[in-house]
Amino acid sequence: NHLVQSQYALWKITFIYIIPFIMNSLGINKLKKNTKVVVAMSGGVDSSVVAALMKDEGYDVTGITLKLYDDAKQSQEGRQCCAGQDILDAKRVSEKLNIKHEILFYQKKFKTEVIDSFIDSYVSGETPIPCVQCNQTVKFRDLFKYAKDLNADALITGHYVSRVKKNGHANMYRAKDRNRDQSYFLFSTSQEQLDYLRFPLGEIDKSETRAIAQKLKLNVANKPDSQDICFVPNGDYGSVINKFKPESFKPGKILDVTGKVIGEHEGIINYTIGQRKGIKISNKNPLYVVNINADNNTIIVGEKQFLEIKEIQLRDLNLLGNKKDFEDVIDIKVRSTGRLLKAKINILNSAAKVKILDSETGISPGQACVFYAKDNIGDKLLGGGWIHKTYNTNLST
């Protein structure tokens, strides 16, 4: 009898006092079946596998797909995301997994905050990154709010980044698969969003993701990855700008670094910093676009040494780290496919000056400069900012 009473007491302690404090695999203090998650489903293999993993673990899953633009005139051969075929693919995956699925129609928001911003940035002589703006607005702001309104416990995405909670604080790290790491595109994620987000693919390789999709016989298992910019068919930026703002194609002068006119261009939107092809000016040594001046509609070209940038000025900072993280030399990225560079950061409220200690060329305003710090886990994201100005020892842009 005493043994039975003791076992009952142990059972009571375990189920009433201990189990409620055992976190599930998402770090949430709930049973999986009582944990409601929203999965952002683009119709691609990554987000489809994430939805499948969440369902397999026993979570209460709702898949949500965003329709971001009207694709009736888009090429059916293009690899865009968040368009007609992708929505259909996401719906089919949801039906196979037997999970709830919703479509949110965000075309107007996407047009205003991503496409229009992309065009304005190009017209002003910058090289924009609409994928960051998409994450910053319709995905991690509007979808975040919608998931909260559904009383979901977490928003799950198929991004290749790692989220590690340490001392009650959520941090983002570069993904295990460095070739797929997307932390650069998520530098503007706020701490509030990061606390709510989960990224199940951060610790696996892309090949493993496809293997999971094939094992589950998902219809998207062999679907090609979407192109970087979903609303730009075949990478033709000019056609998009011509469609929405044709008056942007204004002829102008091409200057050398001394200010001498050496040619003409058909519109600054046809050029980006570091570009070599398409200048159509003969010279003893190759010429590159080293500056774009939208105020006077000119392109400045020069030899390669005029592309080397030693200092950049940032605007609209988003910081995930604390001030101590920036006291020493840290690593930065100035393009999504670029290498990590050593740099010293001087934070000035919502702006910053970055002194680059390594050699780097072709850095363009409109791109992002993303901060990282190495620790015993990996490369931790500290935030970043938008490149506003660049400085060369021989040329200021």
mmCIF file of C-alpha atoms in Angstrom:
data_model
loop_
_atom_site.group_PDB
_atom_site.id
_atom_site.type_symbol
_atom_site.label_atom_id
_atom_site.label_comp_id
_atom_site.label_asym_id
_atom_site.label_seq_id
_atom_site.Cartn_x
_atom_site.Cartn_y
_atom_site.Cartn_z
ATOM 1 C CA ASN A 1 0.000 0.000 0.000
ATOM 2 C CA HIS A 2 2.835 2.344 0.862
ATOM 3 C CA LEU A 3 4.471 1.472 -2.477
ATOM 4 C CA VAL A 4 1.271 2.334 -4.362
ATOM 5 C CA GLN A 5 0.985 5.621 -2.497
ATOM 6 C CA SER A 6 4.616 6.423 -3.252
ATOM 7 C CA GLN A 7 4.151 5.650 -6.954
ATOM 8 C CA TYR A 8 1.015 7.790 -7.044
ATOM 9 C CA ALA A 9 2.872 10.648 -5.384
ATOM 10 C CA LEU A 10 5.687 10.329 -7.932
ATOM 11 C CA TRP A 11 3.149 10.263 -10.786
ATOM 12 C CA LYS A 12 1.449 13.359 -9.379
ATOM 13 C CA ILE A 13 4.712 15.260 -9.057
ATOM 14 C CA THR A 14 5.765 14.260 -12.577
ATOM 15 C CA PHE A 15 2.547 15.057 -14.419
ATOM 16 C CA ILE A 16 1.445 18.095 -12.437
ATOM 17 C CA TYR A 17 4.730 19.809 -11.676
ATOM 18 C CA ILE A 18 7.443 18.523 -14.037
ATOM 19 C CA ILE A 19 5.811 17.744 -17.420
ATOM 20 C CA PRO A 20 4.259 21.223 -17.823
ATOM 21 C CA PHE A 21 7.786 22.646 -17.751
ATOM 22 C CA ILE A 22 9.234 20.284 -20.371
ATOM 23 C CA MET A 23 9.770 22.176 -23.611
ATOM 24 C CA ASN A 24 8.806 20.616 -26.925
ATOM 25 C CA SER A 25 11.191 20.527 -29.898
ATOM 26 C CA LEU A 26 10.330 24.163 -30.739
ATOM 27 C CA GLY A 27 11.229 25.292 -27.233
ATOM 28 C CA ILE A 28 7.594 25.962 -26.348
ATOM 29 C CA ASN A 29 6.111 24.889 -23.031
ATOM 30 C CA LYS A 30 3.216 22.897 -24.504
ATOM 31 C CA LEU A 31 2.424 19.417 -25.704
ATOM 32 C CA LYS A 32 3.045 19.212 -29.457
ATOM 33 C CA LYS A 33 -0.590 18.481 -30.253
ATOM 34 C CA ASN A 34 -1.572 21.661 -28.403
ATOM 35 C CA THR A 35 1.083 23.796 -30.102
ATOM 36 C CA LYS A 36 -0.315 25.710 -33.066
ATOM 37 C CA VAL A 37 2.228 26.674 -35.723
ATOM 38 C CA VAL A 38 1.927 28.619 -38.959
ATOM 39 C CA VAL A 39 4.222 27.486 -41.781
ATOM 40 C CA ALA A 40 4.972 29.990 -44.544
ATOM 41 C CA MET A 41 4.559 27.826 -47.660
ATOM 42 C CA SER A 42 5.930 29.323 -50.876
ATOM 43 C CA GLY A 43 5.212 26.226 -52.949
ATOM 44 C CA GLY A 44 8.869 25.223 -53.054
ATOM 45 C CA VAL A 45 10.597 22.156 -51.666
ATOM 46 C CA ASP A 46 12.062 23.857 -48.565
ATOM 47 C CA SER A 47 8.853 25.195 -47.045
ATOM 48 C CA SER A 48 6.970 22.034 -48.065
ATOM 49 C CA VAL A 49 9.442 19.855 -46.169
ATOM 50 C CA VAL A 50 9.193 22.145 -43.144
ATOM 51 C CA ALA A 51 5.401 21.719 -43.134
ATOM 52 C CA ALA A 52 5.846 17.936 -43.417
ATOM 53 C CA LEU A 53 8.334 17.849 -40.525
ATOM 54 C CA MET A 54 5.996 19.844 -38.278
ATOM 55 C CA LYS A 55 3.053 17.598 -39.149
ATOM 56 C CA ASP A 56 5.127 14.451 -38.590
ATOM 57 C CA GLU A 57 6.155 15.662 -35.135
ATOM 58 C CA GLY A 58 2.522 16.083 -34.166
ATOM 59 C CA TYR A 59 2.102 19.865 -34.150
ATOM 60 C CA ASP A 60 -1.157 21.612 -35.085
ATOM 61 C CA VAL A 61 -0.074 22.979 -38.493
ATOM 62 C CA THR A 62 -1.590 25.676 -40.689
ATOM 63 C CA GLY A 63 0.139 26.384 -43.986
ATOM 64 C CA ILE A 64 -0.134 29.909 -45.371
ATOM 65 C CA THR A 65 0.824 30.927 -48.897
ATOM 66 C CA LEU A 66 1.180 34.542 -49.987
ATOM 67 C CA LYS A 67 0.077 35.646 -53.424
ATOM 68 C CA LEU A 68 2.407 38.567 -54.008
ATOM 69 C CA TYR A 69 1.901 39.579 -57.615
ATOM 70 C CA ASP A 70 -0.303 38.923 -60.623
ATOM 71 C CA ASP A 71 1.539 36.481 -62.811
ATOM 72 C CA ALA A 72 -0.800 36.186 -65.814
ATOM 73 C CA LYS A 73 1.765 37.779 -68.091
ATOM 74 C CA GLN A 74 4.778 36.038 -66.571
ATOM 75 C CA SER A 75 6.592 33.341 -68.509
ATOM 76 C CA GLN A 76 5.416 29.869 -67.498
ATOM 77 C CA GLU A 77 9.009 28.739 -67.847
ATOM 78 C CA GLY A 78 10.231 31.208 -65.241
ATOM 79 C CA ARG A 79 11.040 30.026 -61.737
ATOM 80 C CA GLN A 80 9.174 32.589 -59.682
ATOM 81 C CA CYS A 81 7.844 32.056 -56.196
ATOM 82 C CA CYS A 82 4.508 33.172 -54.750
ATOM 83 C CA ALA A 83 2.823 32.987 -58.177
ATOM 84 C CA GLY A 84 0.047 30.805 -59.635
ATOM 85 C CA GLN A 85 1.847 27.466 -60.016
ATOM 86 C CA ASP A 86 3.522 27.807 -56.641
ATOM 87 C CA ILE A 87 0.224 28.450 -54.903
ATOM 88 C CA LEU A 88 -1.181 25.317 -56.540
ATOM 89 C CA ASP A 89 1.865 23.297 -55.452
ATOM 90 C CA ALA A 90 1.522 24.523 -51.855
ATOM 91 C CA LYS A 91 -2.161 23.581 -51.881
ATOM 92 C CA ARG A 92 -1.357 20.070 -53.157
ATOM 93 C CA VAL A 93 1.305 19.538 -50.502
ATOM 94 C CA SER A 94 -1.117 20.710 -47.802
ATOM 95 C CA GLU A 95 -3.760 18.273 -49.019
ATOM 96 C CA LYS A 96 -1.265 15.394 -49.014
ATOM 97 C CA LEU A 97 -0.148 16.259 -45.483
ATOM 98 C CA ASN A 98 -3.744 16.793 -44.374
ATOM 99 C CA ILE A 99 -3.065 20.218 -42.887
ATOM 100 C CA LYS A 100 -5.076 23.425 -43.024
ATOM 101 C CA HIS A 101 -4.048 25.827 -45.800
ATOM 102 C CA GLU A 102 -4.820 29.491 -46.438
ATOM 103 C CA ILE A 103 -3.890 31.976 -49.159
ATOM 104 C CA LEU A 104 -3.298 35.634 -48.303
ATOM 105 C CA PHE A 105 -3.603 38.118 -51.153
ATOM 106 C CA TYR A 106 -0.848 40.672 -50.608
ATOM 107 C CA GLN A 107 -0.410 41.951 -54.174
ATOM 108 C CA LYS A 108 -1.056 45.611 -53.308
ATOM 109 C CA LYS A 109 1.295 45.570 -50.333
ATOM 110 C CA PHE A 110 3.988 43.797 -52.347
ATOM 111 C CA LYS A 111 3.643 46.250 -55.252
ATOM 112 C CA THR A 112 3.940 49.282 -52.969
ATOM 113 C CA GLU A 113 6.608 48.113 -50.554
ATOM 114 C CA VAL A 114 8.768 45.818 -52.672
ATOM 115 C CA ILE A 115 8.347 46.413 -56.422
ATOM 116 C CA ASP A 116 7.986 50.215 -56.224
ATOM 117 C CA SER A 117 10.869 50.424 -53.755
ATOM 118 C CA PHE A 118 13.012 48.264 -56.074
ATOM 119 C CA ILE A 119 12.305 50.556 -59.027
ATOM 120 C CA ASP A 120 12.916 53.764 -57.051
ATOM 121 C CA SER A 121 16.216 52.375 -55.784
ATOM 122 C CA TYR A 122 17.425 51.515 -59.294
ATOM 123 C CA VAL A 123 16.348 54.909 -60.636
ATOM 124 C CA SER A 124 18.335 56.603 -57.872
ATOM 125 C CA GLY A 125 21.503 54.766 -58.962
ATOM 126 C CA GLU A 126 21.447 52.012 -56.344
ATOM 127 C CA THR A 127 21.470 48.216 -56.665
ATOM 128 C CA PRO A 128 18.560 47.060 -54.474
ATOM 129 C CA ILE A 129 17.825 43.738 -52.767
ATOM 130 C CA PRO A 130 14.043 43.218 -52.918
ATOM 131 C CA CYS A 131 14.284 39.841 -51.132
ATOM 132 C CA VAL A 132 15.332 41.638 -47.929
ATOM 133 C CA GLN A 133 12.484 44.130 -48.283
ATOM 134 C CA CYS A 134 10.035 41.278 -48.854
ATOM 135 C CA ASN A 135 11.173 39.569 -45.645
ATOM 136 C CA GLN A 136 11.114 42.892 -43.820
ATOM 137 C CA THR A 137 7.556 43.784 -44.860
ATOM 138 C CA VAL A 138 4.986 41.288 -46.146
ATOM 139 C CA LYS A 139 6.631 38.196 -44.644
ATOM 140 C CA PHE A 140 8.097 39.036 -41.242
ATOM 141 C CA ARG A 141 5.790 41.975 -40.535
ATOM 142 C CA ASP A 142 2.388 41.252 -42.097
ATOM 143 C CA LEU A 143 2.477 37.448 -42.013
ATOM 144 C CA PHE A 144 3.965 37.675 -38.503
ATOM 145 C CA LYS A 145 0.958 39.746 -37.396
ATOM 146 C CA TYR A 146 -1.496 37.390 -39.106
ATOM 147 C CA ALA A 147 0.047 34.367 -37.370
ATOM 148 C CA LYS A 148 -0.249 36.179 -34.048
ATOM 149 C CA ASP A 149 -3.896 36.974 -34.804
ATOM 150 C CA LEU A 150 -4.469 33.231 -35.326
ATOM 151 C CA ASN A 151 -3.039 32.671 -31.818
ATOM 152 C CA ALA A 152 -0.247 30.571 -33.307
ATOM 153 C CA ASP A 153 2.635 29.755 -30.986
ATOM 154 C CA ALA A 154 5.277 30.129 -33.694
ATOM 155 C CA LEU A 155 5.831 31.116 -37.325
ATOM 156 C CA ILE A 156 7.928 28.501 -39.167
ATOM 157 C CA THR A 157 9.807 29.156 -42.422
ATOM 158 C CA GLY A 158 12.054 27.207 -44.777
ATOM 159 C CA HIS A 159 14.959 29.643 -44.575
ATOM 160 C CA TYR A 160 18.428 28.172 -44.169
ATOM 161 C CA VAL A 161 19.509 29.845 -40.939
ATOM 162 C CA SER A 162 19.953 28.516 -37.421
ATOM 163 C CA ARG A 163 18.147 29.845 -34.378
ATOM 164 C CA VAL A 164 19.782 29.191 -31.021
ATOM 165 C CA LYS A 165 18.314 30.232 -27.695
ATOM 166 C CA LYS A 166 20.897 30.999 -25.048
ATOM 167 C CA ASN A 167 20.193 32.401 -21.586
ATOM 168 C CA GLY A 168 16.595 33.048 -22.622
ATOM 169 C CA HIS A 169 17.684 35.061 -25.671
ATOM 170 C CA ALA A 170 17.092 33.921 -29.277
ATOM 171 C CA ASN A 171 20.019 34.385 -31.669
ATOM 172 C CA MET A 172 20.382 33.763 -35.395
ATOM 173 C CA TYR A 173 23.414 31.991 -36.890
ATOM 174 C CA ARG A 174 24.576 31.175 -40.369
ATOM 175 C CA ALA A 175 23.222 27.845 -41.600
ATOM 176 C CA LYS A 176 25.161 24.599 -41.570
ATOM 177 C CA ASP A 177 24.909 24.493 -45.381
ATOM 178 C CA ARG A 178 27.011 27.545 -46.214
ATOM 179 C CA ASN A 179 26.002 27.356 -49.876
ATOM 180 C CA ARG A 180 22.372 27.852 -48.857
ATOM 181 C CA ASP A 181 22.801 30.197 -45.887
ATOM 182 C CA GLN A 182 20.196 33.003 -46.037
ATOM 183 C CA SER A 183 21.128 35.021 -42.964
ATOM 184 C CA TYR A 184 22.254 37.922 -45.180
ATOM 185 C CA PHE A 185 18.671 38.334 -46.396
ATOM 186 C CA LEU A 186 17.316 38.266 -42.835
ATOM 187 C CA PHE A 187 19.521 40.944 -41.278
ATOM 188 C CA SER A 188 16.511 43.231 -40.705
ATOM 189 C CA THR A 189 14.698 40.663 -38.525
ATOM 190 C CA SER A 190 13.738 42.232 -35.205
ATOM 191 C CA GLN A 191 14.302 40.574 -31.837
ATOM 192 C CA GLU A 192 10.543 40.261 -31.343
ATOM 193 C CA GLN A 193 10.233 38.444 -34.666
ATOM 194 C CA LEU A 194 13.220 36.207 -33.959
ATOM 195 C CA ASP A 195 11.706 35.157 -30.638
ATOM 196 C CA TYR A 196 8.600 33.978 -32.518
ATOM 197 C CA LEU A 197 10.240 32.477 -35.628
ATOM 198 C CA ARG A 198 11.632 28.967 -36.076
ATOM 199 C CA PHE A 199 13.898 27.648 -38.863
ATOM 200 C CA PRO A 200 13.975 23.813 -38.925
ATOM 201 C CA LEU A 201 16.325 23.577 -41.943
ATOM 202 C CA GLY A 202 19.217 25.472 -40.380
ATOM 203 C CA GLU A 203 21.116 22.364 -39.364
ATOM 204 C CA ILE A 204 20.701 20.237 -42.505
ATOM 205 C CA ASP A 205 22.009 20.380 -46.071
ATOM 206 C CA LYS A 206 19.837 21.118 -49.073
ATOM 207 C CA SER A 207 20.473 17.574 -50.335
ATOM 208 C CA GLU A 208 18.928 16.226 -47.123
ATOM 209 C CA THR A 209 15.875 18.427 -47.636
ATOM 210 C CA ARG A 210 15.327 17.024 -51.117
ATOM 211 C CA ALA A 211 15.839 13.481 -49.802
ATOM 212 C CA ILE A 212 13.096 14.058 -47.203
ATOM 213 C CA ALA A 213 10.753 15.391 -49.899
ATOM 214 C CA GLN A 214 11.414 12.349 -52.094
ATOM 215 C CA LYS A 215 10.892 9.935 -49.201
ATOM 216 C CA LEU A 216 7.539 11.576 -48.457
ATOM 217 C CA LYS A 217 6.704 11.593 -52.187
ATOM 218 C CA LEU A 218 5.917 15.296 -52.211
ATOM 219 C CA ASN A 219 5.052 16.658 -55.654
ATOM 220 C CA VAL A 220 7.715 19.379 -55.266
ATOM 221 C CA ALA A 221 10.603 17.017 -54.446
ATOM 222 C CA ASN A 222 12.447 17.759 -57.708
ATOM 223 C CA LYS A 223 11.105 21.254 -58.286
ATOM 224 C CA PRO A 224 13.879 23.728 -59.248
ATOM 225 C CA ASP A 225 14.720 26.477 -56.757
ATOM 226 C CA SER A 226 13.037 29.808 -57.440
ATOM 227 C CA GLN A 227 15.089 32.642 -58.877
ATOM 228 C CA ASP A 228 16.356 35.328 -56.513
ATOM 229 C CA ILE A 229 13.906 38.030 -57.598
ATOM 230 C CA CYS A 230 10.467 36.538 -58.085
ATOM 231 C CA PHE A 231 8.905 39.385 -60.083
ATOM 232 C CA VAL A 232 11.787 39.764 -62.556
ATOM 233 C CA PRO A 233 11.290 37.286 -65.421
ATOM 234 C CA ASN A 234 14.568 35.880 -66.772
ATOM 235 C CA GLY A 235 16.574 38.393 -64.712
ATOM 236 C CA ASP A 236 15.595 41.270 -66.999
ATOM 237 C CA TYR A 237 15.445 44.205 -64.550
ATOM 238 C CA GLY A 238 15.054 46.706 -67.366
ATOM 239 C CA SER A 239 11.769 45.183 -68.561
ATOM 240 C CA VAL A 240 10.244 45.526 -65.079
ATOM 241 C CA ILE A 241 11.316 49.143 -64.740
ATOM 242 C CA ASN A 242 10.181 49.921 -68.291
ATOM 243 C CA LYS A 243 6.756 48.447 -67.468
ATOM 244 C CA PHE A 244 6.168 50.538 -64.357
ATOM 245 C CA LYS A 245 8.343 53.609 -64.959
ATOM 246 C CA PRO A 246 9.331 53.925 -68.649
ATOM 247 C CA GLU A 247 10.392 57.560 -68.215
ATOM 248 C CA SER A 248 13.411 56.301 -66.255
ATOM 249 C CA PHE A 249 15.292 55.432 -69.447
ATOM 250 C CA LYS A 250 16.963 58.803 -70.002
ATOM 251 C CA PRO A 251 20.171 59.054 -72.075
ATOM 252 C CA GLY A 252 23.150 60.659 -70.398
ATOM 253 C CA LYS A 253 26.918 61.033 -70.362
ATOM 254 C CA ILE A 254 29.594 58.501 -69.456
ATOM 255 C CA LEU A 255 32.547 60.163 -67.696
ATOM 256 C CA ASP A 256 36.008 58.998 -66.741
ATOM 257 C CA VAL A 257 37.276 59.514 -63.191
ATOM 258 C CA THR A 258 38.623 62.982 -64.102
ATOM 259 C CA GLY A 259 35.186 64.137 -65.248
ATOM 260 C CA LYS A 260 35.907 63.965 -68.961
ATOM 261 C CA VAL A 261 33.015 62.896 -71.217
ATOM 262 C CA ILE A 262 34.032 59.694 -73.018
ATOM 263 C CA GLY A 263 30.687 58.281 -74.141
ATOM 264 C CA GLU A 264 26.919 58.119 -73.754
ATOM 265 C CA HIS A 265 24.536 55.752 -72.022
ATOM 266 C CA GLU A 266 20.853 54.955 -72.577
ATOM 267 C CA GLY A 267 19.780 55.072 -68.924
ATOM 268 C CA ILE A 268 21.549 54.629 -65.583
ATOM 269 C CA ILE A 269 19.243 51.726 -64.701
ATOM 270 C CA ASN A 270 21.203 49.616 -67.204
ATOM 271 C CA TYR A 271 24.312 49.786 -64.996
ATOM 272 C CA THR A 272 25.481 48.571 -61.605
ATOM 273 C CA ILE A 273 28.684 49.235 -59.655
ATOM 274 C CA GLY A 274 31.459 46.886 -60.759
ATOM 275 C CA GLN A 275 29.906 46.203 -64.151
ATOM 276 C CA ARG A 276 32.404 45.617 -66.958
ATOM 277 C CA LYS A 277 30.351 44.380 -69.893
ATOM 278 C CA GLY A 278 28.125 46.705 -71.882
ATOM 279 C CA ILE A 279 30.119 49.893 -71.367
ATOM 280 C CA LYS A 280 31.195 49.864 -75.037
ATOM 281 C CA ILE A 281 34.186 52.142 -74.596
ATOM 282 C CA SER A 282 37.619 51.052 -75.752
ATOM 283 C CA ASN A 283 40.549 51.495 -73.400
ATOM 284 C CA LYS A 284 44.016 50.058 -72.896
ATOM 285 C CA ASN A 285 42.895 48.457 -69.599
ATOM 286 C CA PRO A 286 39.383 47.170 -68.820
ATOM 287 C CA LEU A 287 36.927 49.794 -67.596
ATOM 288 C CA TYR A 288 34.350 49.257 -64.864
ATOM 289 C CA VAL A 289 31.385 51.246 -63.588
ATOM 290 C CA VAL A 290 32.761 52.875 -60.433
ATOM 291 C CA ASN A 291 29.982 55.356 -59.681
ATOM 292 C CA ILE A 292 26.427 56.161 -60.732
ATOM 293 C CA ASN A 293 25.264 59.741 -60.221
ATOM 294 C CA ALA A 294 21.500 59.952 -60.476
ATOM 295 C CA ASP A 295 21.452 63.703 -59.771
ATOM 296 C CA ASN A 296 23.128 64.549 -63.076
ATOM 297 C CA ASN A 297 22.299 61.248 -64.836
ATOM 298 C CA THR A 298 25.924 60.242 -65.395
ATOM 299 C CA ILE A 299 27.930 57.030 -65.263
ATOM 300 C CA ILE A 300 31.559 57.209 -64.107
ATOM 301 C CA VAL A 301 33.906 54.503 -65.327
ATOM 302 C CA GLY A 302 37.474 53.733 -64.353
ATOM 303 C CA GLU A 303 40.083 51.031 -64.042
ATOM 304 C CA LYS A 304 39.857 48.345 -61.374
ATOM 305 C CA GLN A 305 41.732 50.233 -58.647
ATOM 306 C CA PHE A 306 38.848 52.708 -58.486
ATOM 307 C CA LEU A 307 36.537 49.903 -57.371
ATOM 308 C CA GLU A 308 38.410 49.140 -54.164
ATOM 309 C CA ILE A 309 36.367 50.358 -51.188
ATOM 310 C CA LYS A 310 37.842 50.987 -47.763
ATOM 311 C CA GLU A 311 34.927 52.649 -45.974
ATOM 312 C CA ILE A 312 31.156 52.571 -46.283
ATOM 313 C CA GLN A 313 28.369 54.549 -44.681
ATOM 314 C CA LEU A 314 25.182 52.752 -43.599
ATOM 315 C CA ARG A 315 21.623 53.897 -42.976
ATOM 316 C CA ASP A 316 18.577 52.295 -41.322
ATOM 317 C CA LEU A 317 20.487 49.991 -38.987
ATOM 318 C CA ASN A 318 18.891 46.971 -37.366
ATOM 319 C CA LEU A 319 20.956 45.696 -34.444
ATOM 320 C CA LEU A 320 20.504 42.317 -32.784
ATOM 321 C CA GLY A 321 23.710 42.477 -30.797
ATOM 322 C CA ASN A 322 24.716 44.755 -27.941
ATOM 323 C CA LYS A 323 27.315 47.540 -27.938
ATOM 324 C CA LYS A 324 30.045 45.245 -26.598
ATOM 325 C CA ASP A 325 29.747 43.123 -29.753
ATOM 326 C CA PHE A 326 31.023 46.078 -31.775
ATOM 327 C CA GLU A 327 33.982 47.063 -29.599
ATOM 328 C CA ASP A 328 36.341 44.717 -31.457
ATOM 329 C CA VAL A 329 36.872 43.817 -35.100
ATOM 330 C CA ILE A 330 33.941 41.811 -36.461
ATOM 331 C CA ASP A 331 33.029 40.099 -39.732
ATOM 332 C CA ILE A 332 30.778 41.671 -42.343
ATOM 333 C CA LYS A 333 29.194 40.681 -45.649
ATOM 334 C CA VAL A 334 28.536 43.306 -48.334
ATOM 335 C CA ARG A 335 26.828 41.010 -50.856
ATOM 336 C CA SER A 336 24.816 37.829 -50.462
ATOM 337 C CA THR A 337 27.366 35.628 -52.241
ATOM 338 C CA GLY A 338 30.385 37.463 -50.867
ATOM 339 C CA ARG A 339 32.996 36.345 -48.372
ATOM 340 C CA LEU A 340 33.254 37.469 -44.770
ATOM 341 C CA LEU A 341 35.404 40.584 -44.406
ATOM 342 C CA LYS A 342 37.110 41.971 -41.313
ATOM 343 C CA ALA A 343 35.810 45.403 -40.339
ATOM 344 C CA LYS A 344 35.536 47.951 -37.552
ATOM 345 C CA ILE A 345 32.094 49.412 -36.923
ATOM 346 C CA ASN A 346 31.310 52.877 -35.542
ATOM 347 C CA ILE A 347 27.613 52.968 -34.555
ATOM 348 C CA LEU A 348 25.932 56.377 -34.910
ATOM 349 C CA ASN A 349 22.306 55.984 -33.752
ATOM 350 C CA SER A 350 20.475 54.515 -36.791
ATOM 351 C CA ALA A 351 23.542 54.943 -39.014
ATOM 352 C CA ALA A 352 27.087 53.594 -38.968
ATOM 353 C CA LYS A 353 30.511 54.017 -40.515
ATOM 354 C CA VAL A 354 32.285 50.824 -41.470
ATOM 355 C CA LYS A 355 36.029 50.669 -41.983
ATOM 356 C CA ILE A 356 36.858 47.621 -44.093
ATOM 357 C CA LEU A 357 40.169 46.027 -43.098
ATOM 358 C CA ASP A 358 40.289 43.533 -45.996
ATOM 359 C CA SER A 359 40.466 44.289 -49.692
ATOM 360 C CA GLU A 360 37.085 44.410 -51.455
ATOM 361 C CA THR A 361 35.835 45.863 -54.732
ATOM 362 C CA GLY A 362 32.553 46.752 -56.372
ATOM 363 C CA ILE A 363 30.484 47.525 -53.263
ATOM 364 C CA SER A 364 27.264 49.218 -54.293
ATOM 365 C CA PRO A 365 24.854 51.576 -52.504
ATOM 366 C CA GLY A 366 21.475 49.906 -52.087
ATOM 367 C CA GLN A 367 23.011 46.601 -51.021
ATOM 368 C CA ALA A 368 23.183 45.481 -47.397
ATOM 369 C CA CYS A 369 26.136 45.319 -45.035
ATOM 370 C CA VAL A 370 25.499 42.505 -42.560
ATOM 371 C CA PHE A 371 27.347 42.013 -39.258
ATOM 372 C CA TYR A 372 28.561 38.736 -37.725
ATOM 373 C CA ALA A 373 30.485 37.706 -34.628
ATOM 374 C CA LYS A 374 32.149 34.325 -34.145
ATOM 375 C CA ASP A 375 31.532 32.398 -30.939
ATOM 376 C CA ASN A 376 31.658 28.758 -29.836
ATOM 377 C CA ILE A 377 28.459 28.008 -31.792
ATOM 378 C CA GLY A 378 29.258 29.652 -35.106
ATOM 379 C CA ASP A 379 28.766 32.948 -36.949
ATOM 380 C CA LYS A 380 26.121 34.885 -35.028
ATOM 381 C CA LEU A 381 24.095 37.523 -36.860
ATOM 382 C CA LEU A 382 24.407 40.938 -35.202
ATOM 383 C CA GLY A 383 22.148 42.799 -37.633
ATOM 384 C CA GLY A 384 23.215 45.200 -40.348
ATOM 385 C CA GLY A 385 22.232 48.210 -42.420
ATOM 386 C CA TRP A 386 21.744 49.510 -45.938
ATOM 387 C CA ILE A 387 24.797 50.821 -47.784
ATOM 388 C CA HIS A 388 24.272 54.541 -48.392
ATOM 389 C CA LYS A 389 27.724 55.704 -49.533
ATOM 390 C CA THR A 390 31.061 54.114 -50.388
ATOM 391 C CA TYR A 391 34.550 55.612 -50.268
ATOM 392 C CA ASN A 392 37.590 54.807 -52.397
ATOM 393 C CA THR A 393 41.020 56.263 -51.665
ATOM 394 C CA ASN A 394 41.054 57.760 -55.163
ATOM 395 C CA LEU A 395 37.334 58.346 -55.661
ATOM 396 C CA SER A 396 34.415 59.230 -53.383
ATOM 397 C CA THR A 397 30.985 57.926 -54.401
#
